[in-house]
Every structure is written in structure tokens, then in C-alpha cells.
Amino acid sequence: MNWDDLHQRLNKDTHENVSSEEVDSIWSAIEPEVDRINGRRRRKKVGWLFFALVGMLAFAGGLFLMNLNSNENSIAYQDKIKVSETDSKKIPSEVTASKDEKVATQQTLSTKDNRTKKETIIYNKKSASNEDVDFKTTTKIIRTNNSTTRGIASTNYKNINTKNIQTPAFKEQEVKKPQTIIVDSYINSNKTIASVNRSFTPVELLDRPFTGAVSESLKIDFYNKINNDASKPEGRLTLELLGGISKAKRDFRTIDTSNQYIIDLRNEYEKSLVTHHAGIRLQWQFDNGVYLGTGAERTAIRELLDFQDETPLPETAQAIERYALKISDNNRFVKGKLQEPEEPIVKKIYNSYNLWDVPLLLGFRQTKGKWSIGAEAGTFLNVHFRSKGEILLSDADFIDINTTRRSVGFGLHTAGFAERQLWNNLSIKASPFIRYYPSSLARLNFPIEQRYTLFGGNIGIIYKL
Amino acid sequence: MLSEKQLIADCQRGVKSSQYELVRRYTGMLKTVCRRYAPDESKVKDLVQETFIRIFSNIENYQPTGSFEGWMRRIAVRCSLQWLAKNYNKREAQPEVMPEGQPLLPKALENLAVAEIHALIAELPYGYRTIFNLFVVEGYSHKEIGHILNITESTSRSQLTRAKIILQKKLKKYNTSKYKSA
């Protein structure tokens, strides 16, 4: 037998017999600790469950809030459709028509939710005469329970159930003139968003036969009405609260070239800090996506003058230091300077240029579902300007820039933006922009002009009034 | 009777009856492991308790890729070694090159019961005994032993050789006395 055999033999039976009393003794000794471990494990599980629940609730809440508006519109619309289909039975038939009279019945129903749902049905002629009708090949004929009723519908549109829609009758004596009955309407905030109309037009009054092209134009008109009204049920005036930051690029200009030295020094010692923006804007949105905007915005351009240098104390020369080159007993003076004590100059000043502007903006907004993108451009009329701090006047002198001017003119502004609708009337916005102030923000008549271009971005919220 | 797999799953969920069942099943095995390192029976019990607490604390992390008993044994060994490290001063022996793998007295060893062999191993000085148990009984390599005990590989090797020599002498002496008494 060798050591390996001993290893096998010693590990062959490692279970020694223990009495139940001994097991109970060990268990009772460790039971409190085991309970503590189990409790910790349970608390850990409950904690994870709690966080998971909170996360799920937050996620569900976010989804709910983000889709609140579209769901409301969608549900309201669907309810209305149901009402429309059932209530149509109740339409009082004040007029009675003979079946063989030729009439054109047109019914258009269209609406829009976040997925732009549109439905259109066009009925034509209760009689079987098709001579006046020019159906396109892409349209299909709908037959209702009334076999005398025919319709065409674009294949791109969902057909509504027409079984319950009764054909309105009209008085024989009124057949000669067109008439319209409102079957149902979709009302939101006391404003009609969409309506289901039935129009009766005597054939002899039609200037041209119904065609697919005619129905298409009707659909688009109705769709645009709903698109504009449904997405902005409360009006077209919007209020924006914006805040943002930008990077100010400073451009020095001077007529006197001797000032270039100062410009170099200022570029070296004056650093541009983050510019802050805050503003409020009102916008008036037109049907075609164009809008006009105005409001008020505060822009705070900030810079840091961090100057460190030494300057000799005046009239304190202690010696003259000379350097000479000696060649074959000829000393040639090379360079010399006064030995003067120097004092350190340390300046650390935060300069600020505060502007209050009134923006006059023209923009265009394209909306698709809950998202909008667009661009705007215009001027920022400066109505108040105030600067504070010090700048370099020479290599060791400073000048105060504290000044309050009525205006520094105007700024040119252009921006793009993306918006996301959160609730019915509330959206958020992100907008990168560029703004240029062509007037100098330096003191009046200061020899070095300084103009600013701002590259930045705003974020904000938009409330539809 | 619960299968080992079910027992582990229950213990991972914190089922107390299964935890007691685990203690009941494996106390004997863990006592055997701890006894190799503990100086007396009371300390064996302490180490077994400490081992169970560590098992229940870490059983959530147990992956059924290897033997469950092996996993518990490793915990028991580490538990025992940590106790040893706290309670005994380390003694670093000078590396000695000594022949190893010498055969034991075959007849003598075969005549001994496992308990008698363990009793003889327990008589070894604690340093030799620890390395002997780790190497011969638990199957650790000298490199692993050096890492566990924070000693060099050569120290582990030389102490094992000394342990083997001492154990051979003890076996010879034990057999002689046993033969005489018989």
C-alpha cells in the first residue's frame, strides 16, 4: 500500500455516525443564526420584488401617460362610431323619397388618431343606373343589406359596417335641391372635431360624375380638418418655457493694428465659460405648419479673466545687469537690463454680459403622430444689456466693463427642434441653435470690438393654450 | 426522503425543515473533516457549527456543477484552516529535500482500521498534521497548500515528508505494541 491507497482508504467512508442528540445540539446552536440568514434572504427577495414592482409601475405609468392623449382620442372615436351606427337608426325621417329617383348619396367619415386612421365610404345612386358613375379599377363596390345601395371605397381605407346605417329619405318636392343631414359628430371640448354627413345631390345638379379622384379630394380635406383640430383641440396658441446652455465664440475686431497685442493677451487670459439661457415664448401656429413666435429671453454670457504676471515696481532699480561678449580683448555689449524688484499681478474676475431679448421668430413645424420636428429663424431684439467685470487694457492695466446700455441692437437666430407630445396639451422640446450678435458687446467707443456667436441648445416644455 | 437536489433547492429557498435535514445528513461527514484539524472534540463541534452557518449563508451561490459534498468539505476545510491560522502561530520550516513517496508498511497499514489511522494522524504535530491532511486526505497539491497556508511549496513538501516519516514510526510502534498486547 502506498500513500495514494491511503488517500482512497481514508476518504472511502467519511461519514461517521452521529446521534440525533448531537445533531439537535448542533442545530439548536446554529438555529438563531440560520433564522437570521433566512430573514436576510427574505428581506432581500422582498426588496427586489419591491424594486421590480416600482420599476414596472413606473414603466406602465410612463406608457400610460405617454399614450394618454392618443388613447383618449382613439376611445372617444371608437365610441362615437358605435354610437353613430346605432343612433343612425333613430334619425327622424322627415322626408320620404321614391326609390327610383336618382340621387347621389355621399357619406364621408374620417378621423385620425396616432396611427392616422381614416375611413371613407361613398355611396352612389340608390338606383342601379351606373351611367353617370366612373369607378376606378382600384375601388370596390360595397353592397349593403339594401341591394339598391352601392358604394365605392378606396382599398387603402377601412370600411365601416353599413348594415345599421339607414338610407335617409327626403321629400320628393325637395329632390331638386341639394341637402345635407348630419348623422353624427365627434365633439371634443364643445368643439366639433369630425362629423358624419349625408349629402343628397340630385344627379342633374352634378357638374361631373363621381370618380375616385373626387372622393380622394374629399377625404383629404376632411382628414386635414381632423388632423388640425384633433391634435390641437384647445387652440393654436402655445406657451413655451425654455432653458439651455451654449458656448460663446468671441470675435475681436479693431481698426488700430497696434491693439492686436492686447487682443492676443485677452485671447490668452480670458476664457469663455458656459452661457446660460432662459426664456418664455408664445407661438401662433397656422394650418400649414408655419408659426410665428415671440416672447422674452435672458442670455448670460460668462467669461473668466485669469491673469497672472509680474511687473517691476516703478523707480526701484537696484542695478544694471549687462551681458558682454569678449573677443580678443574687445568687449562687445550684448544685452543689459535693470535689476528691479517685481510684484506679482493676479487677477481672477468673472465677467458677465447679460442680455434681455425679445425674439421675433418665423418657423415651420411638421407633425407626425406625437412627434414634431421643425426649424425656425428670426431676430432677437435686445431691449436691455448689462455687462460687469474687468478686461485687459494693456499688458498690466485693466478697465472696468460695467455698463448698462439700452440695447446692443439685435441678434440673428436660427434653430432646429424636435418635440414630443406627452399629454393633450403638454409637450417637451429640444432645440439646438446658433445665434449671432453683429453688434459689439464692448463698452461704447472701446477700440476693440467684441462680437459673439453662440452655439447651444435649449430644452423646454410647451403648453397649448 | 428528499433527494439531494431537492434538499439543496429547499435550503436555497430557506425552508427550515430542509435545513435541519441537511444538518442531520451531513453532520457526520463534516465532523470527520473538522476532526482532522481540530485539537479536541469541543472544537470539532464549533467548527462543524461554523461550517453549517457558512453553508447556509452561501448555498444560494452553489452551482450544481460539482459534488455537493465536495463543496461542503471545502468549506469545512477552509473554516478549520482559518481557525488554525488564528489560534496557532505559523512555523516556517526550512526547506529540506527529503525523499517522498516511500511505501508504508503494507501489512501494518492494512491491519489498521480507518479510525486507528486517523487517531495516529491526530497525534502528529499540528503543522505536519495539517499539511498531511490537506495533501494525503483532501488531495490538495503543494501549490494549493502553499496558497491556503501562506507558505512556500517547498515548505509544504518538506513538512509532508517529515509527517510521513513520523507517521511511519508511529505505525511501526503502534503495530509492535498491538502485537505484543495480543
XYZ file of C-alpha atoms in Angstrom:
647
model
C 0.000 0.000 0.000
C 1.257 3.492 -0.856
C 0.111 6.997 0.012
C -2.449 7.105 -2.778
C -4.039 3.981 -1.420
C -4.129 5.572 1.989
C -5.881 8.597 0.478
C -8.504 6.309 -1.073
C -8.971 4.407 2.124
C -9.290 7.447 4.364
C -11.846 9.010 2.029
C -13.765 5.820 1.494
C -16.006 6.310 4.461
C -16.007 9.828 5.742
C -19.425 9.684 7.332
C -19.134 8.890 10.970
C -22.237 8.054 12.855
C -23.657 10.801 14.978
C -26.515 10.578 17.408
C -29.722 12.525 16.962
C -28.967 14.313 20.233
C -25.720 15.540 18.756
C -27.492 16.735 15.615
C -30.113 18.509 17.718
C -27.374 20.093 19.765
C -25.668 21.450 16.667
C -28.984 22.554 15.180
C -30.086 24.384 18.316
C -26.715 26.155 18.383
C -26.966 27.352 14.814
C -30.736 27.829 14.565
C -30.768 31.531 15.566
C -28.101 32.257 13.001
C -29.988 30.244 10.365
C -33.129 32.248 11.153
C -31.160 35.448 10.710
C -29.824 34.221 7.358
C -33.308 33.242 6.203
C -34.703 36.585 7.304
C -31.992 38.426 5.435
C -32.698 36.335 2.350
C -36.423 37.062 2.604
C -35.811 40.772 3.033
C -33.543 40.680 0.022
C -36.238 38.982 -2.027
C -38.907 41.403 -0.852
C -36.592 44.279 -1.678
C -36.042 43.016 -5.192
C -39.751 42.411 -5.628
C -40.466 45.919 -4.391
C -37.981 47.467 -6.772
C -39.286 45.329 -9.625
C -42.830 46.383 -8.794
C -41.878 50.034 -8.586
C -39.995 49.727 -11.866
C -42.928 48.048 -13.560
C -45.349 50.623 -12.194
C -43.097 53.438 -13.336
C -42.795 51.856 -16.764
C -46.531 51.266 -17.029
C -47.249 54.761 -15.743
C -44.883 56.252 -18.268
C -46.512 54.310 -21.071
C -49.936 55.315 -19.844
C -49.068 58.977 -19.641
C -47.320 58.955 -22.978
C -50.283 57.346 -24.673
C -52.973 59.115 -22.691
C -53.852 61.549 -25.366
C -53.927 59.098 -28.220
C -55.920 56.604 -26.193
C -58.484 59.226 -25.277
C -58.903 60.207 -28.886
C -58.997 56.640 -30.040
C -61.519 55.521 -27.417
C -63.693 58.538 -27.956
C -63.599 57.980 -31.657
C -64.479 54.304 -31.387
C -67.315 55.079 -29.015
C -68.615 57.636 -31.383
C -68.510 55.240 -34.261
C -70.567 52.774 -32.291
C -72.997 55.484 -31.338
C -73.111 56.556 -34.898
C -74.003 53.138 -36.124
C -76.760 52.617 -33.602
C -78.076 56.127 -33.430
C -78.384 56.308 -37.137
C -81.470 54.226 -36.763
C -83.030 56.986 -34.776
C -82.615 59.650 -37.373
C -86.020 61.074 -37.932
C -87.057 60.583 -41.446
C -88.967 63.698 -42.103
C -88.798 63.257 -45.772
C -89.741 60.330 -47.904
C -88.320 59.565 -51.263
C -89.304 57.306 -54.058
C -86.738 54.646 -54.684
C -86.400 55.176 -58.365
C -85.366 58.757 -58.030
C -81.778 59.317 -58.952
C -79.813 60.761 -56.129
C -76.279 60.698 -55.159
C -75.606 59.816 -51.606
C -72.310 60.730 -50.274
C -71.090 59.850 -46.883
C -67.681 60.602 -45.649
C -66.287 59.606 -42.359
C -62.790 60.330 -41.468
C -60.804 60.746 -38.364
C -57.294 60.494 -37.137
C -55.621 59.084 -34.115
C -51.930 58.496 -33.544
C -51.870 55.999 -36.363
C -53.815 58.249 -38.741
C -56.910 56.143 -39.169
C -59.124 57.225 -41.982
C -62.333 55.731 -43.181
C -64.328 56.687 -46.131
C -67.358 55.297 -47.800
C -69.042 56.813 -50.728
C -72.452 55.686 -51.766
C -73.704 56.415 -55.138
C -77.142 56.295 -56.539
C -79.863 54.323 -54.980
C -80.925 53.278 -58.401
C -78.998 50.752 -60.398
C -78.098 53.187 -63.056
C -74.351 53.459 -63.395
C -74.141 55.541 -66.476
C -73.057 58.584 -64.523
C -70.556 56.828 -62.352
C -66.951 56.434 -63.315
C -65.498 53.868 -60.979
C -61.787 53.428 -60.868
C -60.396 49.985 -61.079
C -58.825 50.319 -57.640
C -62.151 50.866 -55.952
C -64.553 48.190 -54.967
C -68.259 48.094 -54.782
C -69.828 47.674 -51.369
C -73.188 46.078 -51.153
C -75.254 46.698 -48.093
C -78.382 44.928 -46.949
C -80.164 47.331 -49.161
C -79.358 45.905 -52.531
C -80.203 49.121 -54.223
C -77.348 50.889 -52.485
C -73.916 50.783 -53.928
C -70.741 52.284 -52.780
C -67.114 52.633 -53.615
C -64.289 52.697 -51.190
C -60.643 53.082 -51.613
C -58.861 49.848 -50.867
C -56.500 51.704 -48.562
C -59.263 52.561 -46.160
C -61.096 50.553 -43.603
C -64.751 50.001 -44.351
C -67.250 50.592 -41.626
C -70.245 48.379 -41.178
C -73.040 49.932 -43.116
C -75.697 47.435 -42.174
C -77.186 49.611 -39.491
C -76.970 52.838 -41.384
C -80.291 53.553 -42.879
C -80.552 55.472 -46.016
C -82.110 58.797 -45.131
C -85.190 59.653 -47.036
C -86.061 63.035 -48.312
C -89.183 64.707 -49.559
C -89.942 64.412 -53.159
C -90.512 68.082 -53.543
C -87.033 68.780 -52.184
C -85.260 66.428 -54.514
C -84.394 69.162 -56.853
C -82.069 70.904 -54.450
C -79.055 69.561 -52.556
C -79.390 68.872 -48.853
C -77.183 67.559 -46.080
C -78.003 65.712 -42.893
C -75.512 65.433 -40.066
C -75.698 61.832 -38.973
C -73.248 62.090 -36.127
C -70.417 64.215 -34.889
C -67.306 63.807 -32.784
C -67.251 66.584 -30.248
C -64.309 67.336 -28.008
C -64.370 70.261 -25.590
C -67.533 71.654 -27.145
C -65.903 71.749 -30.499
C -66.854 69.547 -33.414
C -63.846 67.578 -34.489
C -65.451 65.330 -37.029
C -68.908 64.725 -38.305
C -70.678 62.139 -40.383
C -72.699 63.849 -43.038
C -75.037 62.588 -45.646
C -75.421 64.784 -48.633
C -78.080 64.359 -51.263
C -77.352 65.880 -54.559
C -79.703 65.371 -57.475
C -77.842 63.888 -60.360
C -78.890 66.597 -62.693
C -77.142 69.096 -60.475
C -73.823 67.254 -60.543
C -71.308 69.065 -62.662
C -69.432 65.836 -63.191
C -69.857 62.183 -62.308
C -68.445 60.817 -59.076
C -64.980 59.470 -59.593
C -62.249 58.168 -57.407
C -60.499 61.466 -57.774
C -63.455 63.304 -56.317
C -63.662 61.042 -53.311
C -59.949 61.357 -52.709
C -60.099 65.119 -52.522
C -62.987 64.927 -50.118
C -61.056 62.571 -47.890
C -58.006 64.764 -47.785
C -59.993 67.842 -46.891
C -61.739 66.078 -44.103
C -58.554 64.469 -42.875
C -56.791 67.801 -42.687
C -59.612 69.259 -40.681
C -59.439 66.457 -38.169
C -55.671 66.420 -38.135
C -55.518 70.073 -37.231
C -58.430 70.035 -34.853
C -57.819 66.745 -33.098
C -54.161 67.333 -32.364
C -54.792 70.858 -31.177
C -58.209 70.759 -29.671
C -57.642 73.736 -27.433
C -56.329 76.200 -29.943
C -53.225 77.187 -31.766
C -51.536 79.432 -29.276
C -48.709 77.738 -27.421
C -46.609 78.784 -24.491
C -43.008 77.624 -24.266
C -40.687 77.667 -21.286
C -37.113 77.172 -22.394
C -33.743 76.842 -20.738
C -30.383 75.924 -22.115
C -26.695 76.459 -22.405
C -24.366 77.489 -25.172
C -20.740 78.025 -25.992
C -19.862 81.601 -26.839
C -17.363 82.149 -29.601
C -15.858 85.616 -29.306
C -14.617 87.567 -32.266
C -12.385 90.594 -31.671
C -12.104 93.358 -34.216
C -10.020 96.505 -34.194
C -9.154 99.170 -36.685
C -5.886 100.064 -34.999
C -3.455 97.205 -35.617
C -1.414 98.206 -32.564
C -4.212 96.741 -30.487
C -3.506 93.284 -31.838
C -1.119 92.753 -28.943
C -3.955 93.348 -26.481
C -6.219 91.034 -28.433
C -3.619 88.291 -28.189
C -3.296 88.881 -24.470
C -7.054 88.779 -23.999
C -7.339 85.594 -26.016
C -4.704 84.124 -23.742
C -6.056 85.220 -20.392
C -9.810 85.487 -20.935
C -11.645 82.208 -21.153
C -15.163 81.713 -22.306
C -17.437 79.939 -19.830
C -20.809 78.326 -20.347
C -23.517 80.738 -21.418
C -26.920 80.331 -19.811
C -30.277 80.865 -21.472
C -33.787 81.071 -20.079
C -36.865 82.257 -21.851
C -40.565 82.242 -22.372
C -42.197 82.275 -25.768
C -45.620 82.473 -27.294
C -46.287 80.921 -30.678
C -49.181 81.157 -33.033
C -49.477 78.121 -35.247
C -51.037 78.333 -38.702
C -52.734 75.494 -40.539
C -49.895 74.947 -42.967
C -47.324 74.291 -40.248
C -45.892 77.793 -40.225
C -45.813 79.604 -36.919
C -44.854 82.979 -35.517
C -43.189 83.288 -32.172
C -42.231 85.981 -29.726
C -41.508 86.291 -26.022
C -38.598 87.168 -23.811
C -35.219 85.537 -23.271
C -32.349 86.203 -20.962
C -28.859 85.339 -22.137
C -25.940 85.420 -19.732
C -22.563 85.239 -21.442
C -19.854 84.491 -18.895
C -16.089 84.758 -19.143
C -13.208 84.337 -16.787
C -10.254 86.694 -16.687
C -7.472 84.670 -15.111
C -4.389 86.845 -15.296
C -1.093 86.079 -13.598
C 2.062 88.050 -14.290
C 4.809 90.039 -12.634
C 5.527 93.682 -13.132
C 8.550 95.659 -11.948
C 7.958 98.105 -9.204
C 8.447 101.628 -10.586
C 11.588 103.587 -9.649
C 13.126 100.772 -7.697
C 16.049 99.898 -9.953
C 18.754 98.275 -7.898
C 21.387 97.505 -10.528
C 22.062 97.202 -14.205
C 22.688 93.739 -15.440
C 24.888 93.557 -18.542
C 25.919 90.802 -20.811
C 29.048 91.272 -22.909
C 30.887 89.224 -25.447
C 34.685 89.252 -25.172
C 36.622 88.586 -28.344
C 40.371 89.266 -28.442
C 40.254 91.769 -25.643
C 37.348 93.548 -27.267
C 34.251 93.638 -25.144
C 31.067 93.874 -27.069
C 27.897 94.702 -25.199
C 25.192 92.234 -25.977
C 22.304 92.875 -23.636
C 21.518 94.606 -20.395
C 18.573 95.116 -18.151
C 17.657 96.871 -14.985
C 17.557 94.788 -11.872
C 14.271 95.760 -10.312
C 12.098 94.057 -7.745
C 8.852 92.745 -9.301
C 5.430 92.390 -7.861
C 3.048 89.626 -8.870
C -0.213 90.570 -10.525
C -3.002 88.100 -10.010
C -6.463 88.821 -11.306
C -9.305 86.349 -11.341
C -12.507 88.031 -12.356
C -15.718 86.597 -13.712
C -17.110 88.832 -16.424
C -20.719 88.678 -17.474
C -22.734 90.103 -20.349
C -26.432 89.875 -19.636
C -28.907 90.407 -22.431
C -32.679 90.581 -22.361
C -34.031 89.936 -25.839
C -37.413 89.805 -27.490
C -37.358 87.102 -30.144
C -39.306 87.536 -33.352
C -39.339 84.159 -34.998
C -40.803 82.531 -38.031
C -40.799 78.760 -38.050
C -42.198 75.675 -39.594
C -43.396 72.629 -37.723
C -44.105 69.220 -39.221
C -46.138 66.926 -37.000
C -46.353 63.187 -37.299
C -48.213 61.444 -34.536
C -46.815 62.637 -31.261
C -43.560 63.855 -32.763
C -42.904 67.192 -34.361
C -39.786 68.474 -35.979
C -39.118 71.855 -37.427
C -36.907 74.840 -37.820
C -37.141 78.499 -37.020
C -35.242 81.666 -37.740
C -35.548 85.272 -36.785
C -34.112 88.106 -34.832
C -33.603 88.702 -31.147
C -34.230 92.345 -30.421
C -32.116 93.367 -27.469
C -34.064 95.525 -25.045
C -31.647 95.522 -22.145
C -27.933 94.957 -21.797
C -25.659 94.950 -18.812
C -22.010 93.970 -18.545
C -19.977 93.537 -15.433
C -16.297 92.824 -14.778
C -12.867 93.855 -15.987
C -10.844 93.283 -19.104
C -7.230 93.893 -20.075
C -6.476 97.349 -21.358
C -2.745 96.756 -21.750
C -0.281 94.101 -20.630
C -0.750 95.152 -16.998
C -3.701 97.513 -16.877
C -7.349 96.685 -16.602
C -10.520 98.520 -17.414
C -13.937 98.157 -15.908
C -16.602 96.978 -18.316
C -19.513 97.739 -16.031
C -22.049 99.379 -18.221
C -25.741 99.467 -18.761
C -26.766 100.183 -22.290
C -30.277 100.434 -23.533
C -29.590 97.973 -26.276
C -26.853 96.332 -28.242
C -29.073 96.008 -31.286
C -30.220 92.624 -32.331
C -29.108 89.072 -32.787
C -29.727 86.678 -35.635
C -31.077 83.347 -34.584
C -31.718 80.030 -36.253
C -32.649 76.748 -34.667
C -33.975 73.299 -35.322
C -36.128 71.401 -32.904
C -37.822 68.155 -32.075
C -40.917 67.941 -29.920
C -42.690 65.066 -28.276
C -46.260 65.303 -27.068
C -46.694 63.937 -23.547
C -50.273 64.869 -22.710
C -53.084 66.520 -24.519
C -51.661 69.987 -24.156
C -48.149 69.364 -22.953
C -45.055 68.611 -24.986
C -41.340 68.648 -24.430
C -38.846 70.182 -26.762
C -35.154 70.003 -27.581
C -33.687 72.647 -29.822
C -30.093 73.202 -30.947
C -29.487 76.766 -32.086
C -26.966 79.237 -33.413
C -27.206 82.938 -32.609
C -25.038 85.768 -33.757
C -24.891 89.258 -32.310
C -23.441 91.513 -35.024
C -23.082 94.468 -32.653
C -20.170 94.774 -30.286
C -20.812 93.955 -26.668
C -17.829 96.004 -25.525
C -18.082 99.424 -23.939
C -19.238 102.202 -26.188
C -16.385 103.593 -28.285
C -13.991 100.975 -26.991
C -11.228 100.460 -29.589
C -11.555 96.691 -29.546
C -14.967 95.407 -30.553
C -16.155 92.028 -29.484
C -18.914 90.128 -31.214
C -20.380 86.870 -30.155
C -21.694 83.772 -31.835
C -23.490 81.319 -29.579
C -23.676 77.600 -30.296
C -26.011 75.841 -27.918
C -29.193 74.064 -27.186
C -32.417 74.628 -25.339
C -34.782 72.199 -23.747
C -38.231 73.113 -22.634
C -41.871 72.400 -22.205
C -44.684 73.531 -24.456
C -48.197 74.131 -23.270
C -51.015 74.528 -25.767
C -53.255 77.303 -24.551
C -36.863 11.224 1.768
C -35.758 14.311 -0.062
C -33.273 13.929 -2.870
C -30.060 15.869 -2.603
C -31.186 18.145 -5.418
C -34.493 18.872 -3.702
C -32.740 19.373 -0.398
C -30.409 21.955 -1.911
C -33.277 23.737 -3.639
C -35.254 23.889 -0.401
C -32.261 25.198 1.536
C -31.711 27.838 -1.128
C -35.304 28.964 -0.546
C -34.763 28.940 3.203
C -37.064 26.028 4.077
C -36.210 25.359 7.686
C -37.194 21.694 7.790
C -34.851 21.007 4.889
C -32.102 22.941 6.600
C -32.468 20.712 9.619
C -32.451 17.681 7.330
C -29.200 18.887 5.778
C -27.654 19.207 9.225
C -28.863 15.753 10.130
C -27.459 14.198 6.967
C -24.051 15.798 6.817
C -23.000 16.382 10.408
C -21.085 13.094 10.421
C -19.178 13.901 7.256
C -18.277 17.402 8.390
C -17.228 16.174 11.802
C -14.790 13.800 10.115
C -13.289 16.654 8.119
C -13.082 19.062 11.022
C -11.665 16.468 13.376
C -8.525 16.263 11.249
C -7.709 19.865 12.078
C -9.310 20.450 15.462
C -7.391 19.697 18.663
C -10.344 18.384 20.625
C -13.957 17.298 20.339
C -15.448 20.577 21.536
C -13.552 22.445 18.876
C -14.758 19.943 16.301
C -18.323 20.831 17.220
C -17.592 24.552 16.986
C -16.056 24.098 13.567
C -18.994 21.996 12.353
C -21.422 24.677 13.502
C -19.397 27.390 11.860
C -19.265 25.306 8.680
C -23.039 24.877 8.594
C -23.598 28.587 9.063
C -21.296 29.295 6.152
C -23.045 26.646 4.079
C -26.461 28.184 4.694
C -25.118 31.657 4.032
C -23.591 30.676 0.711
C -25.867 27.915 -0.531
C -27.592 30.416 -2.817
C -24.343 30.667 -4.747
C -23.841 26.921 -5.022
C -23.778 25.768 -8.628
C -24.581 22.100 -9.126
C -21.568 21.572 -11.386
C -19.615 19.524 -8.870
C -20.254 17.321 -5.898
C -22.295 18.959 -3.152
C -20.370 17.016 -0.541
C -17.100 18.206 -2.043
C -18.333 21.801 -1.896
C -19.246 21.395 1.787
C -15.930 19.694 2.539
C -14.022 22.606 1.046
C -15.985 24.988 3.236
C -15.218 22.839 6.281
C -11.511 22.715 5.431
C -11.306 26.457 4.923
C -13.225 27.033 8.123
C -10.844 24.781 10.025
C -7.754 26.341 8.494
C -8.925 29.837 9.292
C -9.428 28.798 12.871
C -5.955 27.260 12.907
C -4.433 30.388 11.439
C -5.982 32.466 14.199
C -5.057 30.193 17.083
C -1.640 28.866 16.239
C 1.491 30.702 15.363
C 2.818 29.843 11.997
C 6.026 27.941 11.956
C 8.016 28.167 8.806
C 10.305 25.192 8.478
C 13.411 25.409 6.386
C 13.035 23.644 3.105
C 14.534 20.227 3.239
C 14.904 17.925 0.331
C 13.820 14.558 1.506
C 12.675 11.538 -0.440
C 8.955 11.140 -0.518
C 6.564 8.521 -1.702
C 8.178 5.856 0.399
C 5.852 2.933 0.853
C 4.294 2.441 4.206
C 4.443 -0.832 5.937
C 1.788 -2.504 3.822
C 0.805 -5.250 6.159
C 0.712 -2.980 9.168
C -1.479 -0.377 7.487
C -3.890 -2.909 6.097
C -4.416 -4.299 9.542
C -5.412 -0.914 10.948
C -8.906 0.483 10.925
C -9.575 3.932 9.491
C -10.305 5.253 12.966
C -6.957 3.980 14.207
C -5.159 5.643 11.304
C -6.970 8.918 11.998
C -6.010 8.613 15.652
C -2.365 8.227 14.676
C -2.581 11.189 12.287
C -4.122 13.239 15.055
C -1.012 12.600 17.170
C 1.144 14.405 14.600
C 2.243 17.956 15.439
C -0.452 20.351 14.170
C 1.666 21.764 11.314
C 2.564 18.349 9.949
C -0.933 17.096 10.555
C -2.498 19.979 8.642
C -0.306 19.541 5.618
C -0.625 15.770 5.772
C -4.438 16.040 5.857
C -4.532 18.593 3.095
C -2.218 16.640 0.836
C -2.961 12.992 1.559
C -6.574 13.099 2.728
C -8.074 16.127 0.957
C -5.950 15.801 -2.148
C -4.666 19.361 -2.420
C -1.425 19.973 -4.310
C 1.611 21.572 -2.646
C 0.934 24.706 -4.639
C -2.626 24.892 -3.333
C -1.471 24.134 0.206
C 1.151 26.872 -0.037
C -1.582 29.263 -1.155
C -4.012 28.221 1.574
C -1.484 28.293 4.420
C 0.573 31.141 3.009
C 3.764 29.097 2.974
C 6.109 28.131 0.193
C 5.648 24.985 -1.831
C 8.967 23.619 -0.639
C 7.941 24.135 2.986
C 4.757 22.222 2.351
C 6.715 19.456 0.643
C 9.297 19.128 3.398
C 6.733 19.188 6.189
C 4.768 16.486 4.430
C 7.866 14.347 4.205
C 8.540 14.798 7.906
C 4.904 13.998 8.658
C 5.176 10.798 6.676
C 8.353 9.739 8.459
C 6.825 10.414 11.851
C 3.676 8.586 10.865
C 5.721 5.564 9.673
C 7.478 5.430 13.002
C 4.193 5.717 14.857
C 2.680 2.954 12.759
C 5.608 0.693 13.452
C 5.458 1.442 17.148
C 1.658 1.035 17.261
C 1.803 -2.306 15.491
C 4.567 -3.560 17.732
C 2.665 -2.680 20.894
C -0.528 -4.107 19.434
C 1.249 -7.329 18.526
C 2.829 -7.567 21.975
C -0.501 -6.932 23.718
C -2.159 -9.542 21.537
